[in-house]
Short mmCIF file of C-alpha atoms in Angstrom, two decimals:
data_model
loop_
_atom_site.label_atom_id
_atom_site.label_comp_id
_atom_site.label_asym_id
_atom_site.label_seq_id
_atom_site.Cartn_x
_atom_site.Cartn_y
_atom_site.Cartn_z
CA UNK A 417 -33.92 55.22 -9.68
CA UNK A 418 -32.62 58.44 -11.27
CA UNK A 419 -29.09 57.36 -10.47
CA UNK A 420 -29.62 53.99 -12.19
CA UNK A 421 -31.03 55.70 -15.28
CA UNK A 422 -28.08 58.12 -15.36
CA UNK A 423 -25.60 55.27 -15.14
CA UNK A 424 -27.45 53.41 -17.89
CA UNK A 425 -27.34 56.48 -20.18
CA UNK A 426 -23.64 56.94 -19.46
CA UNK A 427 -23.00 53.27 -20.31
CA UNK A 428 -24.89 53.50 -23.60
CA UNK A 429 -23.05 56.74 -24.52
CA UNK A 430 -19.67 55.19 -23.69
CA UNK A 431 -20.50 52.10 -25.72
CA UNK A 432 -21.48 54.30 -28.68
CA UNK A 433 -18.12 56.08 -28.55
CA UNK A 434 -16.35 52.74 -28.39
CA UNK A 435 -18.28 51.51 -31.43
CA UNK A 436 -17.38 54.67 -33.40
CA UNK A 437 -13.69 54.23 -32.59
CA UNK A 438 -13.73 50.59 -33.67
CA UNK A 439 -15.31 51.48 -37.02
CA UNK A 440 -12.69 54.18 -37.58
CA UNK A 441 -9.95 51.53 -37.56
CA UNK A 442 -11.70 49.16 -39.98
CA UNK A 443 -12.15 49.29 -43.74
CA UNK A 444 -14.29 47.45 -46.26
CA UNK A 445 -14.80 47.72 -50.01
CA UNK A 446 -17.42 46.61 -52.50
CA UNK A 447 -14.74 45.16 -54.80
CA UNK A 448 -14.37 41.52 -55.78
CA UNK A 449 -10.68 41.83 -54.98
CA UNK A 450 -8.75 44.46 -53.03
CA UNK A 451 -5.32 45.15 -51.64
CA UNK A 452 -3.79 48.07 -49.77
CA UNK A 453 -0.03 47.78 -50.06
CA UNK A 454 2.67 49.75 -48.23
CA UNK A 455 5.60 50.43 -50.56
CA UNK A 456 7.98 51.41 -47.77
CA UNK A 457 8.01 48.04 -45.99
CA UNK A 458 6.42 45.81 -48.66
CA UNK A 459 3.49 44.87 -46.43
CA UNK A 460 -0.21 44.28 -47.05
CA UNK A 461 -2.26 46.54 -44.78
CA UNK A 462 -5.60 45.22 -46.02
CA UNK A 463 -6.58 42.45 -48.40
CA UNK A 464 -9.67 40.80 -49.80
CA UNK A 465 -9.14 38.04 -52.36
CA UNK A 466 -5.81 39.75 -53.02
CA UNK A 467 -4.25 36.61 -54.54
CA UNK A 468 -7.28 35.48 -56.56
CA UNK A 469 -6.88 35.63 -60.36
CA UNK A 470 -9.24 38.14 -61.96
CA UNK A 471 -9.65 40.23 -65.09
CA UNK A 472 -8.00 43.64 -64.74
CA UNK A 473 -9.21 45.44 -67.89
CA UNK A 474 -7.25 48.58 -68.87
CA UNK A 475 -5.13 48.64 -65.72
CA UNK A 476 -3.14 46.31 -68.00
CA UNK A 477 -1.83 49.45 -69.66
CA UNK A 478 0.40 50.08 -66.64
CA UNK A 479 2.60 47.26 -67.93
CA UNK A 480 2.29 48.30 -71.59
CA UNK A 481 3.17 51.91 -70.81
CA UNK A 482 6.06 50.89 -68.54
CA UNK A 483 7.63 48.72 -71.26
CA UNK A 484 6.98 51.49 -73.80
CA UNK A 485 8.64 54.12 -71.62
CA UNK A 486 11.66 51.90 -70.94
CA UNK A 487 12.02 51.16 -74.67
CA UNK A 488 11.66 54.86 -75.56
CA UNK A 489 14.32 55.87 -73.04
CA UNK A 490 16.68 53.22 -74.39
CA UNK A 491 16.12 53.95 -78.09
CA UNK A 492 15.91 57.76 -78.21
CA UNK A 493 12.09 57.92 -78.24
CA UNK A 494 11.31 56.58 -81.75
CA UNK A 495 8.55 57.98 -83.94
CA UNK A 496 5.58 55.68 -84.65
CA UNK A 497 3.55 55.82 -87.85
CA UNK A 498 0.00 54.67 -87.12
CA UNK A 499 -1.10 51.84 -89.44
CA UNK A 500 -4.35 49.99 -90.13
CA UNK A 501 -3.02 46.97 -88.19
CA UNK A 502 -2.86 49.15 -85.07
CA UNK A 503 -6.55 50.09 -85.07
CA UNK A 504 -8.29 48.74 -81.97
CA UNK A 505 -11.84 48.79 -80.62
CA UNK A 506 -12.83 50.51 -77.40
CA UNK A 507 -11.35 53.57 -75.69
CA UNK A 508 -9.02 55.60 -77.87
CA UNK A 509 -6.64 58.53 -78.22
CA UNK A 510 -8.15 58.82 -81.73
CA UNK A 511 -5.11 58.16 -83.88
CA UNK A 512 -5.65 58.14 -87.64
CA UNK A 513 -3.82 56.06 -90.25
CA UNK A 514 -0.47 57.61 -91.27
CA UNK A 515 -0.39 60.04 -88.34
CA UNK A 516 2.93 60.11 -86.50
CA UNK A 517 3.68 60.45 -82.78
CA UNK A 518 6.54 59.45 -80.50
CA UNK A 519 6.48 56.41 -78.24
CA UNK A 520 6.39 58.61 -75.14
CA UNK A 521 3.33 60.38 -76.51
CA UNK A 522 1.71 56.97 -76.91
CA UNK A 523 2.28 56.55 -73.16
CA UNK A 524 0.21 59.70 -72.68
CA UNK A 525 -2.49 58.17 -74.86
CA UNK A 526 -2.46 54.96 -72.83
CA UNK A 527 -2.34 56.39 -69.32
CA UNK A 528 -4.72 59.36 -69.62
CA UNK A 529 -7.56 58.60 -72.10
CA UNK A 530 -6.76 54.86 -71.88
CA UNK A 531 -6.28 54.54 -75.63
CA UNK A 532 -6.42 50.96 -76.88
CA UNK A 533 -5.08 52.25 -80.18
CA UNK A 534 -2.03 53.70 -78.38
CA UNK A 535 -1.37 50.41 -76.57
CA UNK A 536 -1.61 48.33 -79.74
CA UNK A 537 0.53 50.79 -81.71
CA UNK A 538 3.26 50.59 -79.06
CA UNK A 539 3.13 46.80 -78.95
CA UNK A 540 3.49 46.43 -82.72
CA UNK A 541 6.21 49.09 -82.94
CA UNK A 542 8.29 47.48 -80.18
CA UNK A 543 7.75 43.74 -80.77
CA UNK A 544 6.25 43.44 -84.25
CA UNK A 545 2.95 41.97 -83.03
CA UNK A 546 0.64 41.91 -80.01
CA UNK A 547 1.55 38.27 -79.40
CA UNK A 548 5.28 38.96 -79.28
CA UNK A 549 4.69 41.96 -77.06
CA UNK A 550 2.70 39.79 -74.64
CA UNK A 551 5.83 37.66 -74.25
CA UNK A 552 7.73 40.78 -73.15
CA UNK A 553 4.93 41.65 -70.75
CA UNK A 554 5.03 38.23 -69.10
CA UNK A 555 8.81 38.27 -68.90
CA UNK A 556 8.68 41.60 -67.09
CA UNK A 557 5.91 40.30 -64.83
CA UNK A 558 8.13 37.44 -63.67
CA UNK A 559 10.98 39.86 -62.97
CA UNK A 560 8.67 41.97 -60.80
CA UNK A 561 7.36 38.94 -58.91
CA UNK A 562 3.85 38.85 -60.39
CA UNK A 563 3.40 35.10 -59.87
CA UNK A 564 -0.34 34.91 -60.60
CA UNK A 565 -0.48 37.03 -63.74
CA UNK A 566 -0.68 36.28 -67.44
CA UNK A 567 -0.84 38.97 -70.13
CA UNK A 568 -2.37 38.35 -73.56
CA UNK A 569 -3.36 41.79 -74.82
CA UNK A 570 -1.49 45.11 -74.50
CA UNK A 571 -4.76 47.04 -73.97
CA UNK A 572 -6.58 44.86 -71.45
CA UNK A 573 -9.42 43.80 -73.71
CA UNK A 574 -11.04 40.62 -72.38
CA UNK A 575 -9.42 37.25 -72.94
CA UNK A 576 -9.89 34.13 -70.80
CA UNK A 577 -6.13 33.80 -70.41
CA UNK A 578 -5.58 37.46 -69.55
CA UNK A 579 -5.65 37.88 -65.78
CA UNK A 580 -3.88 39.15 -62.68
CA UNK A 581 -4.51 39.62 -58.95
CA UNK A 582 -4.87 42.73 -56.78
CA UNK A 583 -1.55 41.93 -55.11
CA UNK A 584 0.29 41.46 -58.41
CA UNK A 585 -1.11 44.74 -59.73
CA UNK A 586 0.21 46.49 -56.62
CA UNK A 587 3.67 45.10 -57.37
CA UNK A 588 3.34 46.43 -60.94
CA UNK A 589 2.34 49.90 -59.72
CA UNK A 590 5.32 49.88 -57.36
CA UNK A 591 7.63 49.09 -60.30
CA UNK A 592 6.05 51.87 -62.35
CA UNK A 593 6.52 54.37 -59.52
CA UNK A 594 10.29 54.03 -59.82
CA UNK A 595 10.21 55.57 -63.30
CA UNK A 596 10.04 59.37 -62.90
CA UNK A 597 8.84 60.16 -66.42
CA UNK A 598 6.17 57.46 -66.20
CA UNK A 599 4.91 58.97 -62.94
CA UNK A 600 4.92 62.47 -64.40
CA UNK A 601 2.49 61.28 -67.06
CA UNK A 602 0.16 59.12 -64.95
CA UNK A 603 0.09 61.77 -62.22
CA UNK A 604 -1.04 64.56 -64.60
CA UNK A 605 -4.70 65.57 -64.80
CA UNK A 606 -4.16 66.51 -68.45
CA UNK A 607 -1.34 66.54 -70.98
CA UNK A 608 -0.90 67.98 -74.47
CA UNK A 609 0.52 65.97 -77.37
CA UNK A 610 2.03 67.69 -80.39
CA UNK A 611 1.91 65.28 -83.32
CA UNK A 612 5.00 64.77 -85.48
CA UNK A 613 2.63 64.55 -88.45
CA UNK A 614 0.47 66.42 -89.17
CA UNK A 615 2.63 69.09 -87.59
CA UNK A 616 -0.29 71.39 -86.80
CA UNK A 617 -2.20 68.73 -84.83
CA UNK A 618 -2.10 69.39 -81.09
CA UNK A 619 -4.42 67.50 -78.73
CA UNK A 620 -4.92 67.86 -74.97
CA UNK A 621 -5.94 64.63 -73.27
CA UNK A 622 -7.74 64.41 -69.92
CA UNK A 623 -6.87 61.77 -67.34
CA UNK A 624 -9.68 59.30 -66.59
CA UNK A 625 -8.27 58.87 -63.08
CA UNK A 626 -10.61 61.12 -61.08
CA UNK A 627 -8.86 60.27 -57.83
CA UNK A 628 -6.19 62.81 -58.76
CA UNK A 629 -8.85 65.46 -58.12
CA UNK A 630 -10.85 63.70 -55.42
CA UNK A 631 -7.92 62.82 -53.14
CA UNK A 632 -5.12 65.33 -52.65
CA UNK A 633 -2.47 62.73 -51.81
CA UNK A 634 -3.00 60.65 -54.96
CA UNK A 635 0.04 60.87 -57.24
CA UNK A 636 -0.97 58.53 -60.07
CA UNK A 637 -2.66 55.35 -61.19
CA UNK A 638 -4.75 53.75 -63.92
CA UNK A 639 -8.44 53.08 -64.49
CA UNK A 640 -10.00 50.14 -66.29
CA UNK A 641 -13.37 48.80 -67.33
CA UNK A 642 -14.92 46.04 -69.40
CA UNK A 643 -18.37 44.54 -68.96
CA UNK A 644 -17.00 41.26 -67.65
CA UNK A 645 -14.17 42.71 -65.53
CA UNK A 646 -16.23 45.54 -64.06
CA UNK A 647 -14.61 48.74 -62.81
CA UNK A 648 -10.92 48.32 -62.02
CA UNK A 649 -8.64 50.88 -60.42
CA UNK A 650 -4.98 50.96 -59.39
CA UNK A 651 -3.75 54.11 -57.62
CA UNK A 652 -0.77 55.29 -55.62
CA UNK A 653 -0.73 57.94 -52.90
CA UNK A 654 1.93 59.59 -50.75
CA UNK A 655 1.54 61.36 -47.41
CA UNK A 656 4.07 62.32 -44.73
CA UNK A 657 6.80 60.29 -46.42
CA UNK A 658 4.66 57.14 -46.67
CA UNK A 659 3.71 55.64 -50.05
CA UNK A 660 0.66 53.37 -50.35
CA UNK A 661 -0.89 51.57 -53.32
CA UNK A 662 -4.57 50.67 -53.53
CA UNK A 663 -6.00 48.14 -56.01
CA UNK A 664 -9.66 47.29 -56.53
CA UNK A 665 -10.89 44.88 -59.20
CA UNK A 666 -14.58 44.51 -59.98
CA UNK A 667 -15.66 47.47 -57.83
CA UNK A 668 -18.83 49.52 -58.37
CA UNK A 669 -17.73 52.17 -55.89
CA UNK A 670 -14.00 52.43 -56.56
CA UNK A 671 -13.41 56.18 -56.00
CA UNK A 672 -14.92 56.11 -52.52
CA UNK A 673 -13.30 52.78 -51.69
CA UNK A 674 -9.82 54.04 -52.58
CA UNK A 675 -10.26 57.14 -50.42
CA UNK A 676 -11.41 54.97 -47.50
CA UNK A 677 -8.49 52.59 -48.01
CA UNK A 678 -5.98 55.44 -47.96
CA UNK A 679 -7.56 57.10 -44.93
CA UNK A 680 -7.33 53.78 -43.13
CA UNK A 681 -3.78 53.08 -44.26
CA UNK A 682 -2.30 56.46 -43.46
CA UNK A 683 -3.92 56.39 -40.00
CA UNK A 684 -2.49 52.94 -39.32
CA UNK A 685 1.10 53.35 -40.49
CA UNK A 686 3.31 55.26 -38.05
CA UNK A 687 6.70 56.60 -39.03
CA UNK A 688 9.92 58.16 -37.86
CA UNK A 689 11.01 60.87 -40.29
CA UNK A 690 14.50 62.33 -40.52
CA UNK A 691 13.90 65.44 -42.60
CA UNK A 692 16.17 66.71 -45.36
CA UNK A 693 19.08 68.73 -43.97
CA UNK A 694 22.40 70.24 -45.01
CA UNK A 695 25.72 69.49 -43.29
CA UNK A 696 28.61 71.93 -43.53
CA UNK A 697 32.16 70.60 -43.53
CA UNK A 698 35.29 72.75 -43.25
CA UNK A 699 38.02 72.19 -45.87
CA UNK A 700 41.81 72.27 -45.73
CA UNK A 701 43.87 73.39 -48.73
CA UNK A 702 41.00 73.87 -51.15
CA UNK A 703 39.76 76.62 -53.41
CA UNK A 704 36.79 76.76 -51.01
CA UNK A 705 36.83 76.94 -47.22
CA UNK A 706 33.78 74.71 -46.79
CA UNK A 707 31.37 72.45 -48.63
CA UNK A 708 27.69 71.64 -48.16
CA UNK A 709 26.52 68.03 -48.00
CA UNK A 710 22.77 67.55 -48.39
CA UNK A 711 21.11 64.59 -46.68
CA UNK A 712 17.85 63.43 -48.24
CA UNK A 713 14.73 62.80 -46.18
CA UNK A 714 14.68 59.33 -44.61
CA UNK A 715 11.48 57.60 -43.50
CA UNK A 716 11.21 54.46 -41.37
CA UNK A 717 8.08 52.46 -40.58
CA UNK A 718 7.51 51.83 -36.87
CA UNK A 719 6.53 48.28 -35.94
CA UNK A 720 4.73 49.37 -32.78
CA UNK A 721 4.27 52.34 -30.43
CA UNK A 722 7.37 51.52 -28.37
CA UNK A 723 9.61 51.26 -31.46
CA UNK A 724 12.55 53.69 -31.41
CA UNK A 725 14.59 54.70 -34.45
CA UNK A 726 17.83 56.56 -33.75
CA UNK A 727 20.55 57.99 -35.96
CA UNK A 728 24.28 58.37 -35.44
CA UNK A 729 26.32 60.56 -37.77
CA UNK A 730 30.03 60.01 -38.34
CA UNK A 731 31.57 62.97 -40.21
CA UNK A 732 35.01 64.53 -39.68
CA UNK A 733 35.01 68.23 -38.66
CA UNK A 734 37.25 69.02 -41.65
CA UNK A 735 38.60 67.36 -44.82
CA UNK A 736 41.72 67.71 -46.97
CA UNK A 737 41.48 68.77 -50.61
CA UNK A 738 41.38 67.83 -53.41
CA UNK A 739 37.95 66.18 -53.17
CA UNK A 740 36.06 64.39 -55.92
CA UNK A 741 32.28 64.26 -56.23
CA UNK A 742 31.16 60.84 -54.96
CA UNK A 743 34.09 60.40 -52.55
CA UNK A 744 33.19 59.10 -49.12
CA UNK A 745 32.66 61.90 -46.59
CA UNK A 746 31.29 59.90 -43.69
CA UNK A 747 28.67 57.40 -42.54
CA UNK A 748 25.14 57.52 -41.14
CA UNK A 749 23.97 54.59 -39.04
CA UNK A 750 20.29 54.04 -38.21
CA UNK A 751 19.33 51.90 -35.22
CA UNK A 752 16.03 50.25 -34.33
CA UNK A 753 15.77 49.73 -30.58
CA UNK A 754 19.56 49.83 -30.28
CA UNK A 755 20.28 47.38 -33.13
CA UNK A 756 21.86 48.50 -36.41
CA UNK A 757 19.10 48.77 -38.98
CA UNK A 758 20.76 50.50 -41.92
CA UNK A 759 24.15 51.92 -42.80
CA UNK A 760 24.50 54.66 -45.43
CA UNK A 761 27.62 56.22 -46.91
CA UNK A 762 27.69 60.04 -47.01
CA UNK A 763 29.26 61.26 -50.26
CA UNK A 764 30.65 64.60 -51.39
CA UNK A 765 28.42 66.29 -53.92
CA UNK A 766 30.96 68.48 -55.74
CA UNK A 767 34.56 68.53 -56.95
CA UNK A 768 36.87 70.80 -54.94
CA UNK A 769 40.39 71.38 -56.22
CA UNK A 770 43.56 71.78 -54.17
CA UNK A 771 44.86 75.33 -53.73
CA UNK A 772 48.47 76.01 -52.92
CA UNK A 773 48.97 78.24 -49.89
CA UNK A 774 51.79 79.47 -47.73
CA UNK A 775 49.83 78.67 -44.58
CA UNK A 776 50.88 75.61 -42.64
CA UNK A 777 48.53 72.98 -41.28
CA UNK A 778 48.92 74.43 -37.80
CA UNK A 779 48.00 77.89 -39.07
CA UNK A 780 44.77 76.43 -40.35
CA UNK A 781 44.05 74.72 -37.02
CA UNK A 782 44.59 77.99 -35.15
CA UNK A 783 42.19 79.83 -37.51
CA UNK A 784 39.65 77.05 -37.18
CA UNK A 785 39.56 77.14 -33.38
CA UNK A 786 39.89 80.92 -33.12
CA UNK A 787 36.67 81.30 -35.07
#
C-alpha cells in the first residue's frame, strides 16, 4: 500500500512539473488585439485579433513623428511658430501661441509627453492642414504595407475612420526603428527642449512609456489612450541580437502583458550569432603594411534545433595598393544546412595610397613568410 501511495505522489509531482513547463511556453494578454512580431525574420510569434481593425489612440503619433523626422532631415530642421490653429485638446507639450521650436523638438513633444499640440503643429507646418497631412500618412502606410490602416488625425484623437491593426502597427514600429534619430528620442526616458523663442525657455519632458524602466531590454515605443480605444501600447525590445515588437490595443494590463510577451518571445526564438570581429590584411606597396577590416555582428534565426548556420570567409592573405575605401576586399558566404543562405561583400574601410619602394615583389614575399 505504501508503495502505491509513493508512486501516486510521484505521478502527481511529475504531472505538476509538466504543467508548469507547459505554462512557461504559453502567453496570453488581456488586450482586445495583440501581436508579437520578430523583426529579424518578419514572423508573428503570437497573435490575437492581430488583423482586426481597431482604434489605436496616440500610438498614431509613431507615424506623425516618423514623417516629421524625415521632413526635418530633408529640409534642415525648420523652425515652427505655434499658432492658434495648432491648439489641440488632450495631452500636450504645453506650447503657447507665438512660441517657436524646431520640427525635431516637436518629435520630442509627440513621442515623450504625447503632445497633441506637437502633432497638430507638425501636420500643419508640413502639409498646410491636418487633412492634407493625413494623405501623407496614408501614403506612407501603403508603402510600409499597412493594408488595414486608415489615418485621419495626426494625434490619434478618436474618429470612426481612424483605425489600424496590431499587425500594421508592428510594421510601423519596424519602419520607425530604422531611423536612428527617431529611436534616440523614443528610447529616452526624458529629453530637454530648448525653445527658439523665448530663448530662455527650457523644458524637460518625461517619457510616458514606463516599459523603458520596467523592462531592461525595451529600446523604445509609444503609449496611447482614449476612452473608446482604451490603453494602447507599441514597444520594441532587443536582446542577444534579436529584435521583437509587441503591440497591444485595448489592454487594461499593458505593461505586464508586454513583459510577458517579450519573455515568451525571447525564450522561443533561437539564434546563431557571429560576433563583431576585426580581420587584418597585409598590404603590398602601400604607405601602411596592413589594414584592419571590421565585420559587424551577424544574427540568424534558427528554424529548429537541428538547424546549422555556417560561415565561409574568402579573403586574400595580402592586397596591392593603392586601395580605395569601399573597394571589394573579399566575400563572406553564410550557409544554412549546407545551402547558400546569404552572400556579403567585404569592403575596405579606408583609403591607402601607393608608396614607391626599391623592394621587389619577391623581397616582400620573403619578408612575409620569414615573419
